Tab-separated table of C-alpha atoms and ligand atoms in Angstrom:
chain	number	residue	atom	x	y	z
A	22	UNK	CA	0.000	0.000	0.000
A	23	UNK	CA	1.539	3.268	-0.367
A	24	UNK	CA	2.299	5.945	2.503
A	25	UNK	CA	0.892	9.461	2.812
A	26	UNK	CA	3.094	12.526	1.293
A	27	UNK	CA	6.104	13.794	2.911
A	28	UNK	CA	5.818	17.494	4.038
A	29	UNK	CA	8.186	19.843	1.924
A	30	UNK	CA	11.844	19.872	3.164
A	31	UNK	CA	14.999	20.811	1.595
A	32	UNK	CA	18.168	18.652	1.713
A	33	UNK	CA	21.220	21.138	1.324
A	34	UNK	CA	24.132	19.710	-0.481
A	35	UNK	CA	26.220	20.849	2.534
A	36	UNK	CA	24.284	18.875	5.086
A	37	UNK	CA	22.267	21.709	6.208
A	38	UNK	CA	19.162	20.406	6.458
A	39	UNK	CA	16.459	23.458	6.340
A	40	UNK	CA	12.983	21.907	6.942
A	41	UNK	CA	9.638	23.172	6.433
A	42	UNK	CA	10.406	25.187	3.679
A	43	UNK	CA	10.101	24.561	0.242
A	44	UNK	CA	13.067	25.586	-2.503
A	45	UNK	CA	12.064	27.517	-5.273
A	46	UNK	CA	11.490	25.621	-8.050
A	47	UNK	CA	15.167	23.853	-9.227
A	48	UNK	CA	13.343	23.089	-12.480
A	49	UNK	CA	13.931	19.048	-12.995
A	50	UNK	CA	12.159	16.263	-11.226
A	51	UNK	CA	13.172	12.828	-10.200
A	52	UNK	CA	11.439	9.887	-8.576
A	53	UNK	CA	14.770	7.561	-6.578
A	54	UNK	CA	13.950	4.537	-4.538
A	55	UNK	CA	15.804	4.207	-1.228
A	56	UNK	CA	19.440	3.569	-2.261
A	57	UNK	CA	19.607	6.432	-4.414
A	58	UNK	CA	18.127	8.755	-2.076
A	59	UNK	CA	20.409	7.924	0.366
A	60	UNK	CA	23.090	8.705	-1.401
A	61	UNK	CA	21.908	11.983	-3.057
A	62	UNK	CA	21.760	12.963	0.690
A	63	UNK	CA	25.572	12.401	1.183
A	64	UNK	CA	26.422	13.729	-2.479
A	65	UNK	CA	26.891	17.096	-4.108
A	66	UNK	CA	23.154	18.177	-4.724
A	67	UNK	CA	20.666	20.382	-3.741
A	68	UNK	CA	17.311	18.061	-3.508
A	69	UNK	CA	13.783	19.464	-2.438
A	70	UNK	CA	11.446	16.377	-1.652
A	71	UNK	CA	8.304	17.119	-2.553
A	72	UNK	CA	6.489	13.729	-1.722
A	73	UNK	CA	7.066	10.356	-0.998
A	74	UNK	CA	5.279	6.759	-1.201
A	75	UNK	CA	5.772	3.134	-0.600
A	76	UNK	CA	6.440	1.059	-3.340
A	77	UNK	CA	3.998	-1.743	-4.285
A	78	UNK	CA	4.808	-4.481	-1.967
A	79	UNK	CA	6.094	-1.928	0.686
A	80	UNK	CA	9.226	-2.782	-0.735
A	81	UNK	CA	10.734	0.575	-0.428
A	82	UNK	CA	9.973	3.980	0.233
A	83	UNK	CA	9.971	6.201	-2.988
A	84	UNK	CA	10.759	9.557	-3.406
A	85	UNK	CA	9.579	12.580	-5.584
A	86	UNK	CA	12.347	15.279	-5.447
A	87	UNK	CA	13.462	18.293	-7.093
A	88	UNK	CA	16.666	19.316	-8.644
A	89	UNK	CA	18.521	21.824	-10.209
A	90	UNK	CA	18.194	21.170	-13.373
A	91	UNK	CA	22.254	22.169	-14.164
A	92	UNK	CA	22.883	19.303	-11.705
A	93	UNK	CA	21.067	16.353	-13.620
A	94	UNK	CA	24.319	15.083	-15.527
A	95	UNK	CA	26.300	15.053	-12.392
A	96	UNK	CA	23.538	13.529	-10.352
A	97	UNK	CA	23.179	10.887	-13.287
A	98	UNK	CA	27.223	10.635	-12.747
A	99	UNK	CA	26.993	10.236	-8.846
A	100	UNK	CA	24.389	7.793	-9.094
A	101	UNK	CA	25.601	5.897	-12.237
A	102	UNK	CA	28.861	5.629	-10.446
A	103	UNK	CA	27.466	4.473	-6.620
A	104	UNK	CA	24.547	2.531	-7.460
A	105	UNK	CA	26.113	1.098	-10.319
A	106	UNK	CA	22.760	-0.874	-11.894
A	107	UNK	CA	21.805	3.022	-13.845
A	108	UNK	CA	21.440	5.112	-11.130
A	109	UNK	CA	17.921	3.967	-9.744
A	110	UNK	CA	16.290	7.170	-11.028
A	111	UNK	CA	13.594	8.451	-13.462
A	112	UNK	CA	13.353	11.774	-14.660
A	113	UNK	CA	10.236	13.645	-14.683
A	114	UNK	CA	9.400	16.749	-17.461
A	115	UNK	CA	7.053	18.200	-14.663
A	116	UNK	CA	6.292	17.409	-11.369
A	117	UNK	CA	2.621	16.193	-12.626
A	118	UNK	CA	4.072	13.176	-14.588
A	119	UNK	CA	6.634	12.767	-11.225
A	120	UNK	CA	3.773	11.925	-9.150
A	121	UNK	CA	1.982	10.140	-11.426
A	122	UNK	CA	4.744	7.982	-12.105
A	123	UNK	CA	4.926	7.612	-8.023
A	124	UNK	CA	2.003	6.746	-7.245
A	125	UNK	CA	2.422	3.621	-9.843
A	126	UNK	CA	0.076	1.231	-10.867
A	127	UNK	CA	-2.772	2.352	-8.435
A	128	UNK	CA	-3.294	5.087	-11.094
A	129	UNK	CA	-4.084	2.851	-14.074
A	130	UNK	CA	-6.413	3.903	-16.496
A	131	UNK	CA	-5.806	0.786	-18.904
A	132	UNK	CA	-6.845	-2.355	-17.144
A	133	UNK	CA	-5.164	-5.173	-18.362
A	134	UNK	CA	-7.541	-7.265	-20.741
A	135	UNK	CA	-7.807	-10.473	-20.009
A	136	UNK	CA	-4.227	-11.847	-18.974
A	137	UNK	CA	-2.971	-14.251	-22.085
A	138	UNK	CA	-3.647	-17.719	-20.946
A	139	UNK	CA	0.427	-18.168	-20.312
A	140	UNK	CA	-0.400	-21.752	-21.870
A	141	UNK	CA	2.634	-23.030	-23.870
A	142	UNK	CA	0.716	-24.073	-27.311
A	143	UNK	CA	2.633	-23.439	-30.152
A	144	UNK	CA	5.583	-25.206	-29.908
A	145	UNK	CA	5.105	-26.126	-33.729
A	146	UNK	CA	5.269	-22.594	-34.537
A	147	UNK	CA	7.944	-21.783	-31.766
A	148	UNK	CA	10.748	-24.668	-32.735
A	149	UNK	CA	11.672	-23.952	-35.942
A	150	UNK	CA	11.972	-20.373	-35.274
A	151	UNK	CA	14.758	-20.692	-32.730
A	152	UNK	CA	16.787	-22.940	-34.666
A	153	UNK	CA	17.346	-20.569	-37.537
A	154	UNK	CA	18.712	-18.304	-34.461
A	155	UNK	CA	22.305	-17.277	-35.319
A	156	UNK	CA	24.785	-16.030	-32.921
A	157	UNK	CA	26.907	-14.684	-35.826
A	158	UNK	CA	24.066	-12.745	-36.503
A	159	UNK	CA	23.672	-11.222	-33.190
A	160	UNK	CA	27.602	-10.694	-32.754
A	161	UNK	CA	27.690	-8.422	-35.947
A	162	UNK	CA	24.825	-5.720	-34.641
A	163	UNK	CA	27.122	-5.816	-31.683
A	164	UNK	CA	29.822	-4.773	-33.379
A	165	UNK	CA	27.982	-2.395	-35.267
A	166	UNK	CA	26.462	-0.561	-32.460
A	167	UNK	CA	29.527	-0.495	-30.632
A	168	UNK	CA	31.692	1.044	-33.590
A	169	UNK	CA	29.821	4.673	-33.023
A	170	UNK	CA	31.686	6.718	-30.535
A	171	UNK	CA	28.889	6.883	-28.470
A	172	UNK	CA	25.328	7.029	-28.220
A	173	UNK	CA	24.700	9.610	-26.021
A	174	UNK	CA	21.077	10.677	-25.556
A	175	UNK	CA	22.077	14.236	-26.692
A	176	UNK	CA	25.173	13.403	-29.053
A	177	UNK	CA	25.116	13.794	-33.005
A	178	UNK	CA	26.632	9.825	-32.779
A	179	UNK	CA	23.376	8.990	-30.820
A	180	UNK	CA	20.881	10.363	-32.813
A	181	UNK	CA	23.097	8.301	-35.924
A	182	UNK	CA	22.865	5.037	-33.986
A	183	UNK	CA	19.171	5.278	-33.667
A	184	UNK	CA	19.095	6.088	-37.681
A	185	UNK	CA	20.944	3.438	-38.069
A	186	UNK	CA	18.764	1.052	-36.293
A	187	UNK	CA	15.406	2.416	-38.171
A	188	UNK	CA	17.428	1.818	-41.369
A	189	UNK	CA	18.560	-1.768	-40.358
A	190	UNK	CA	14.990	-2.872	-39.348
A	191	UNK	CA	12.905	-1.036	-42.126
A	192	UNK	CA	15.046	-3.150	-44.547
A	193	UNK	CA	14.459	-6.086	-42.552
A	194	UNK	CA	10.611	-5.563	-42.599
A	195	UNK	CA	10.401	-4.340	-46.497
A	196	UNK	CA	7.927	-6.252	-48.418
A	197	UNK	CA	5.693	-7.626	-45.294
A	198	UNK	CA	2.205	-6.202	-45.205
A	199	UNK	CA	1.618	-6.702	-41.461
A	200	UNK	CA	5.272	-4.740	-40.313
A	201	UNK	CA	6.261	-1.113	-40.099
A	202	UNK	CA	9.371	0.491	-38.928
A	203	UNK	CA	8.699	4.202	-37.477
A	204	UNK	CA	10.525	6.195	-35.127
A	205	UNK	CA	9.485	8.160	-32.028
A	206	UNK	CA	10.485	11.685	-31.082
A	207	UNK	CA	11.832	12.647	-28.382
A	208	UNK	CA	11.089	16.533	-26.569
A	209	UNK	CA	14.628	18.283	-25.941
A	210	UNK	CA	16.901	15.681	-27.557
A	211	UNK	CA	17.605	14.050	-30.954
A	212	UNK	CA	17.782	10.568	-30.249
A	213	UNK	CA	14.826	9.091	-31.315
A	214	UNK	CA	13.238	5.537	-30.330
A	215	UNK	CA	12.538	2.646	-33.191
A	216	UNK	CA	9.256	0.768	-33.084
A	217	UNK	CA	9.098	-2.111	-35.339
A	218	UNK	CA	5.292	-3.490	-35.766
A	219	UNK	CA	4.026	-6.581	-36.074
A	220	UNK	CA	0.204	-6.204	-36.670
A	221	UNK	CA	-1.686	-9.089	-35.066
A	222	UNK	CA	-5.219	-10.539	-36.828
A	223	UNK	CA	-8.318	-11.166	-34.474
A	224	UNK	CA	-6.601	-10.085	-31.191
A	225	UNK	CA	-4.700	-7.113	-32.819
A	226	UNK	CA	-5.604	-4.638	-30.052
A	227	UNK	CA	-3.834	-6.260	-27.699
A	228	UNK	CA	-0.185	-5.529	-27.780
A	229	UNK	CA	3.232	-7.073	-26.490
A	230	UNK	CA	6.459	-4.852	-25.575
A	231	UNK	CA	9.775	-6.464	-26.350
A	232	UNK	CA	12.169	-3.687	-25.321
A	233	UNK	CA	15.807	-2.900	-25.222
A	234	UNK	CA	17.752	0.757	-25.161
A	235	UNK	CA	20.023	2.131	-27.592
A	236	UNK	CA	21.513	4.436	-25.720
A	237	UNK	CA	25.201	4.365	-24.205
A	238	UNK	CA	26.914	6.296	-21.463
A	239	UNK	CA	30.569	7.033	-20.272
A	240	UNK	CA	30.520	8.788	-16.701
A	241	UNK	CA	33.632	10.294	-17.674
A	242	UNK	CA	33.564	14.632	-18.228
A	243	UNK	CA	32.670	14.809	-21.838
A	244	UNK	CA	29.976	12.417	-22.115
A	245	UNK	CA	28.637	13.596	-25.962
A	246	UNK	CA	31.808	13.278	-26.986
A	247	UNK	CA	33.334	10.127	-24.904
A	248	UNK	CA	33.781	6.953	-26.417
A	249	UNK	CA	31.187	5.254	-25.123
A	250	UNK	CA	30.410	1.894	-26.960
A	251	UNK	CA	27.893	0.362	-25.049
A	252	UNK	CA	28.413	-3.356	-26.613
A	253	UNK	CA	27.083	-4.612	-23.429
A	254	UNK	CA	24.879	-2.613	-22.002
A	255	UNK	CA	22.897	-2.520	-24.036
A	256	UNK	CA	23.690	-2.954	-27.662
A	257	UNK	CA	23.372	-6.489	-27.135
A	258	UNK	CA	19.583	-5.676	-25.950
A	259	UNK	CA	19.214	-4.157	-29.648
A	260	UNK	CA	20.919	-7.412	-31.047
A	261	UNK	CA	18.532	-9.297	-29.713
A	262	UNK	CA	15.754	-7.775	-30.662
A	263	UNK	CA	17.119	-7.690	-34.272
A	264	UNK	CA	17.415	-11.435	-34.216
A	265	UNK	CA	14.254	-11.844	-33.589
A	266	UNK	CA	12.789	-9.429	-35.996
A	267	UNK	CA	14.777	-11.038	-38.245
A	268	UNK	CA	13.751	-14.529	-37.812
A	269	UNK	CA	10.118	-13.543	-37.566
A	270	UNK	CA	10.515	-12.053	-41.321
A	271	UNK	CA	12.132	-14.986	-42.835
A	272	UNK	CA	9.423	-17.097	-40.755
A	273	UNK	CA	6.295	-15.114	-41.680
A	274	UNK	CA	4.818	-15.222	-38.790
A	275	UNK	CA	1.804	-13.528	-38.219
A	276	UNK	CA	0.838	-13.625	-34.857
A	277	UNK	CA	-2.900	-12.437	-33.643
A	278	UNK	CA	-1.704	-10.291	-31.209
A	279	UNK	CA	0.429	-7.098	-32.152
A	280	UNK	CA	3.830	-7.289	-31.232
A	281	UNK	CA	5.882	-4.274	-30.827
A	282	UNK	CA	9.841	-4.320	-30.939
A	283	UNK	CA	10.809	-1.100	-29.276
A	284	UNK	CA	14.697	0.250	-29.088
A	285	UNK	CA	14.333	2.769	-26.887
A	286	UNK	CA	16.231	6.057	-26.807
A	287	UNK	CA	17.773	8.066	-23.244
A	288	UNK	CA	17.755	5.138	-20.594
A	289	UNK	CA	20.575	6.052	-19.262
A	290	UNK	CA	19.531	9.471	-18.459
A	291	UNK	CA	16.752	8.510	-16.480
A	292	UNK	CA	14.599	6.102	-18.083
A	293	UNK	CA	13.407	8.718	-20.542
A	294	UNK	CA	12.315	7.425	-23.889
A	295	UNK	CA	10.359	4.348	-22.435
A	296	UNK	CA	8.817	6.655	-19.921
A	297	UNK	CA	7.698	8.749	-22.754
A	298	UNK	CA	6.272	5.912	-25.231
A	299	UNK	CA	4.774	3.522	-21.987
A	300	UNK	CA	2.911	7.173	-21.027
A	301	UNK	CA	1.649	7.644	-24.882
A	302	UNK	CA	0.750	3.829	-24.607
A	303	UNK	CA	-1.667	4.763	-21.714
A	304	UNK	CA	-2.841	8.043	-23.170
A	305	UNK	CA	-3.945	6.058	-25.856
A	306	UNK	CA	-5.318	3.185	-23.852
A	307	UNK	CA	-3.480	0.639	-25.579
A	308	UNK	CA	-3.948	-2.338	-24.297
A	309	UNK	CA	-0.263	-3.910	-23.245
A	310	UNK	CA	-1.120	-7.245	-21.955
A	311	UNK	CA	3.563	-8.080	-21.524
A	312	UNK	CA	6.748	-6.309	-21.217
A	313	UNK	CA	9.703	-7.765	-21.543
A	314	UNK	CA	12.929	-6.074	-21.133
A	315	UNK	CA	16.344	-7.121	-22.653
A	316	UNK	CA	18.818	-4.717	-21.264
A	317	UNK	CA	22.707	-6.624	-20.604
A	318	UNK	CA	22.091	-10.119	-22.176
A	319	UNK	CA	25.967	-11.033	-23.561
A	320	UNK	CA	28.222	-10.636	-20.076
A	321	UNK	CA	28.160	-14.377	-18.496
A	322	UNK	CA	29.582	-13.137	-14.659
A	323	UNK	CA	27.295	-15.448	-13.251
A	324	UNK	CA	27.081	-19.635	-13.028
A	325	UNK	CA	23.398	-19.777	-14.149
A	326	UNK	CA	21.990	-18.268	-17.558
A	327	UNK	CA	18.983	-16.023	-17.699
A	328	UNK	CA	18.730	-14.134	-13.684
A	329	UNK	CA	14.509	-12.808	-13.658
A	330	UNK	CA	14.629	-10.036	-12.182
A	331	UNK	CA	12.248	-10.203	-9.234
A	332	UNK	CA	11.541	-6.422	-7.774
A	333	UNK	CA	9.373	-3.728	-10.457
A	334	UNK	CA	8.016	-7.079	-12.309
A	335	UNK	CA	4.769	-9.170	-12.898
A	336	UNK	CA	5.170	-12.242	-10.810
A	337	UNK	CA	2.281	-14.393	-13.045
A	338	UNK	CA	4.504	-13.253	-16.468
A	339	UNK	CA	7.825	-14.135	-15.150
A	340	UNK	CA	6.373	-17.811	-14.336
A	341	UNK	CA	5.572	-18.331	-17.550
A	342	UNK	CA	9.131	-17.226	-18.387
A	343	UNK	CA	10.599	-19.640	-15.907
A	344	UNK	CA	7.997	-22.471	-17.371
A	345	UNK	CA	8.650	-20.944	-21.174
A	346	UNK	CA	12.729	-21.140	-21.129
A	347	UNK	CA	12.553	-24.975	-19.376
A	348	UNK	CA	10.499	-26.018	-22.373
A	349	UNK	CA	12.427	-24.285	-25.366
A	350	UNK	CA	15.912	-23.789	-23.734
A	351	UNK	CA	16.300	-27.272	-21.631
A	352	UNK	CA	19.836	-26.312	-20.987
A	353	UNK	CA	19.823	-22.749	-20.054
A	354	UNK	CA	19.732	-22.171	-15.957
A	355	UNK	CA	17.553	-19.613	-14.266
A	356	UNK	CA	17.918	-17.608	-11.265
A	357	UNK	CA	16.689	-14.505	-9.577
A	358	UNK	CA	17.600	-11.466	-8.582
A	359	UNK	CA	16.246	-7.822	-7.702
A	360	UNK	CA	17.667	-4.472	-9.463
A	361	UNK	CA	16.154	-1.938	-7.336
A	362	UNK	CA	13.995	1.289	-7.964
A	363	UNK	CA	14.476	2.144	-12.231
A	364	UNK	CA	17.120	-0.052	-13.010
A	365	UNK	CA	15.909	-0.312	-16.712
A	366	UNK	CA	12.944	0.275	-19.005
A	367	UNK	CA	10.816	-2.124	-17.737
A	368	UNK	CA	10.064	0.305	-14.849
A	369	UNK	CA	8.709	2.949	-17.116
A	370	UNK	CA	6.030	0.190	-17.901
A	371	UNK	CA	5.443	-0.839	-14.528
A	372	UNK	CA	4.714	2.424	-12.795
A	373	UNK	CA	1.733	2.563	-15.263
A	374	UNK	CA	0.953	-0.726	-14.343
A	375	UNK	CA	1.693	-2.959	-17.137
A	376	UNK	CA	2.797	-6.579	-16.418
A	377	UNK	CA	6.871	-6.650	-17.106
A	378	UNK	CA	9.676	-9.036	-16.765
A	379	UNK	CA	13.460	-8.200	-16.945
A	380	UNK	CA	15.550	-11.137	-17.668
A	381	UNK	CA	18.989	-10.173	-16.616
A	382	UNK	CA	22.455	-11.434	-17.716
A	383	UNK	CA	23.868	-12.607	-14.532
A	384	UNK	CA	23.282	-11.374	-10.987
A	385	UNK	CA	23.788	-7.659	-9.633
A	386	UNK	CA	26.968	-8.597	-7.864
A	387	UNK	CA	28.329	-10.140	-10.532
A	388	UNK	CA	27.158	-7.733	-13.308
A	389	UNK	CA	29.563	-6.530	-16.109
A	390	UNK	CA	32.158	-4.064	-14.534
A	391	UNK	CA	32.535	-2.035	-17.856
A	392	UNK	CA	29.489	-0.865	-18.694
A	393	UNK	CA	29.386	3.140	-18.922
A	394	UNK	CA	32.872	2.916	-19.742
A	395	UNK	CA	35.268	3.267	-22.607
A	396	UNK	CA	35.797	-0.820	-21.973
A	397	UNK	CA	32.207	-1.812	-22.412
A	398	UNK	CA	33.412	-3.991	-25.809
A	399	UNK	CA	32.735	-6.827	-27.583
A	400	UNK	CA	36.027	-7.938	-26.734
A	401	UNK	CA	35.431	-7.687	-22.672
A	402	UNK	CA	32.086	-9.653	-23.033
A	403	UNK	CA	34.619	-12.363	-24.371
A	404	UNK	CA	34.203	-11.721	-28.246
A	405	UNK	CA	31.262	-14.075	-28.335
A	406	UNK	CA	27.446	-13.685	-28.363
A	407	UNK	CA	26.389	-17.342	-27.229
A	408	UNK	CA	24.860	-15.896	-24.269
A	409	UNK	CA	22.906	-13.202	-26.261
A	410	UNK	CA	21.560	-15.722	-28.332
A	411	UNK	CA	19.913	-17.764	-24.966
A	412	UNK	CA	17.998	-14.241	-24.391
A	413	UNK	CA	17.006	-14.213	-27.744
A	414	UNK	CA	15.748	-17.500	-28.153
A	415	UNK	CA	13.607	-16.894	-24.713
A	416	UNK	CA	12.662	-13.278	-26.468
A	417	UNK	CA	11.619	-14.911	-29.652
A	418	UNK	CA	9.466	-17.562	-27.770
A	419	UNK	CA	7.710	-15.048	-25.495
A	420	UNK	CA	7.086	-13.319	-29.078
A	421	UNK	CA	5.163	-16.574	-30.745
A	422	UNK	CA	3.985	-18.001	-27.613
A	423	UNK	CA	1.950	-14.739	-26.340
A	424	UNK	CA	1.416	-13.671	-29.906
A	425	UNK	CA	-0.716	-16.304	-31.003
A	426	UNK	CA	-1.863	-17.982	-27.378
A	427	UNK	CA	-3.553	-20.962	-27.403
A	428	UNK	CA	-7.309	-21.106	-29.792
B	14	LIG	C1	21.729	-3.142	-14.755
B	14	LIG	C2	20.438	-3.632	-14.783
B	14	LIG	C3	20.067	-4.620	-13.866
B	14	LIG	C4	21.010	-5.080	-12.964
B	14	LIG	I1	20.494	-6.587	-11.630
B	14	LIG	C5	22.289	-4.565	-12.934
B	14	LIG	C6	22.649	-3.580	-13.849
B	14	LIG	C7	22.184	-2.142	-15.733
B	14	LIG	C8	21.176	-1.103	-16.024
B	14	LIG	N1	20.708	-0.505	-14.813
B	14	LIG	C9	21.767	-0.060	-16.918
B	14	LIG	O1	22.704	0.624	-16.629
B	14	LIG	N2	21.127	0.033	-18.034
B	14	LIG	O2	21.585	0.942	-18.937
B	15	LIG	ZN1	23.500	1.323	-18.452
């Protein structure tokens, strides 16, 4: 259940703490779960909270806050750098969307149709599919993706990437009737998201998210111009998602339900572009009925395979993941693990209330140390993309299975 709103206080950067009060208006807005609040107290910043709430579950208390907005990329730095998993942050516009997105799922205006039966039924469909699965394939967007300097939310090399990627999968889609390839727009930044479409038949309205971010980040100084390659984290996200596009082409599939591939733009900058397209999904009362987010699938730190990410996800949906990846991928292990307040796109979704997953490539502790770094390579995820290609099986399964259910 959620808690009642904080009064106004003011967190000086210097440890003064003047209460009561409220700052003038520092022009940005973030929502941080516990970790990151905690250290934004210790840190550099000048924070207003302006309300506060308990996470679904009472897993955490959440926090709306205000910031200068001059201070965002060094906040984004300071958090990047002591939180590690991206900072635990989102980034609000105004403080309207910031409490919407706080208040979370209780504020739904889309309820979920009917949940998709989460029955296994088209394994004739499903098999074929993954065996024409390459990891060759998915090694070579890698390498792609990771050959731009960066692909900084606000660089000229991001806003390229994401061209790129619109390019890449409008080609892939040419000449099939039921896909389309646009790209989404961004306020105060180039970068744009890619949305490739799938349109379903008889249960068209309903929709499922695969999503990954094309975005990179180096916390050094010059972050537009840093090299930043991102192989990891999460250009092996947008790998995946190519694979699967790709074998869904060459398969034909046509699924009844529409299935949207979404690269999104400005994760690492506070969960931006998701946020934006997950609140024009609601707008719009689309009906999502799965997320599923593929951010870090090539780094194997950990012994077992795929890590769910328990905390910010749909229980039911990552059960049939569990019960989905022992039927297709016998030999892949699963574990669990939680990633705390915003740790990737999947929490855009689920503050809206959509049902998510985030399957993750090894556990927190033992996540890739290079990411947002110059060493975040191909090369440092050991030159190989066999473990990629286990997240895109699972990602092109979850496509088939919940895009054409059982009759
Ligand atoms: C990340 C995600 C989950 C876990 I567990 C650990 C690390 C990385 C993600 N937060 C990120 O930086 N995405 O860009
Ligand atoms: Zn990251």
């Amino acid at each position: 259940m959620y808690g009642t709103s904080l009064a106004t206080a003011v967190i000086m950067v210097s440890g003064m703490a003047v209460s009561g009060t409220a700052a003038a208006s520092q022009g940005s807005w973030l929502t941080v779960g516990e970790a990151a609040f905690a250290q934004l107290k210790l840190g550099g910043h000048k924070v207003t909270i302006r309300a506060n709430q308990l996470a679904a579950g009472g897993a955490e208390n959440l926090y709306l806050i205000e910031v200068r907005t001059r201070d965002l990329p060094s906040i984004a730095a300071t958090l990047h750098r002591k939180l590690k998993h991206c900072g635990g942050f989102m980034f609000h516009a105004s403080e309207a969307q910031a409490r919407v997105a706080l208040a979370g799922g209780a504020l739904r205006a889309v309820p979920l149709s009917t949940r998709p039966s989460y029955v296994l039924a088209n394994q004739a469909l499903v098999t074929p599919i993954l065996a024409q699965m390459d990891e060759q394939q998915i090694a070579a967007t890698i390498i792609r993706l990771s050959g731009f300097v960066n692909r900084y939310y606000s660089s000229a090399h991001g806003a390229q990437a994401a061209d790129w990627i619109s390019t890449t999968w409008a080609a892939l889609a040419a000449g099939h009737g039921n896909m389309a390839v646009t790209q989404f727009d961004h306020a105060g930044y180039a970068q744009r998201s890619v949305i490739a479409t799938i349109t379903g038949s008889d249960k068209a309205s309903e929709v499922i998210v695969l999503g990954a971010h094309l975005d990179s980040i180096s916390l050094s100084a010059e972050r537009a111009q840093a090299p930043a390659p991102g192989a990891d984290d999460d250009a092996s996200g947008v790998a995946v998602l190519t694979e699967v596009l790709r074998v869904l082409v060459q398969a034909d599939y046509r699924p009844r339900r529409t299935i949207k591939l979404i690269a999104y733009a400005a994760e690492e900058v506070g969960l931006r572009g998701s946020q934006d397209i997950a609140r024009e999904f609601k707008r719009n009362k689309v009906d999502v009925v799965g997320v599923l987010q593929l951010d870090m699938t090539n780094f194997k730190g950990s012994s077992k395979d795929i890590y769910l990410i328990s905390d910010y996800t749909d229980g039911e949906q990552n059960r049939f993941l569990e019960k989905l990846i022992a039927a297709y991928l016998p030999t892949v292990n699963i574990g669990s693990d939680r990633c705390g307040y915003a740790c990737s796109d999947h929490a855009a979704w689920s503050a809206l209330g959509y049902a998510t997953s985030m399957p993750f490539e090894s556990t927190l502790a033992q996540d890739n140390p290079s990411i947002h770094s110059k060493n975040d390579t191909y090369a440092n995820s050991g030159a190989q993309a066999a473990h990629a290609l286990k997240f895109a099986r699972m990602a092109a399964a979850y496509a088939v299975e919940l895009g054409t259910d059982s009759p």
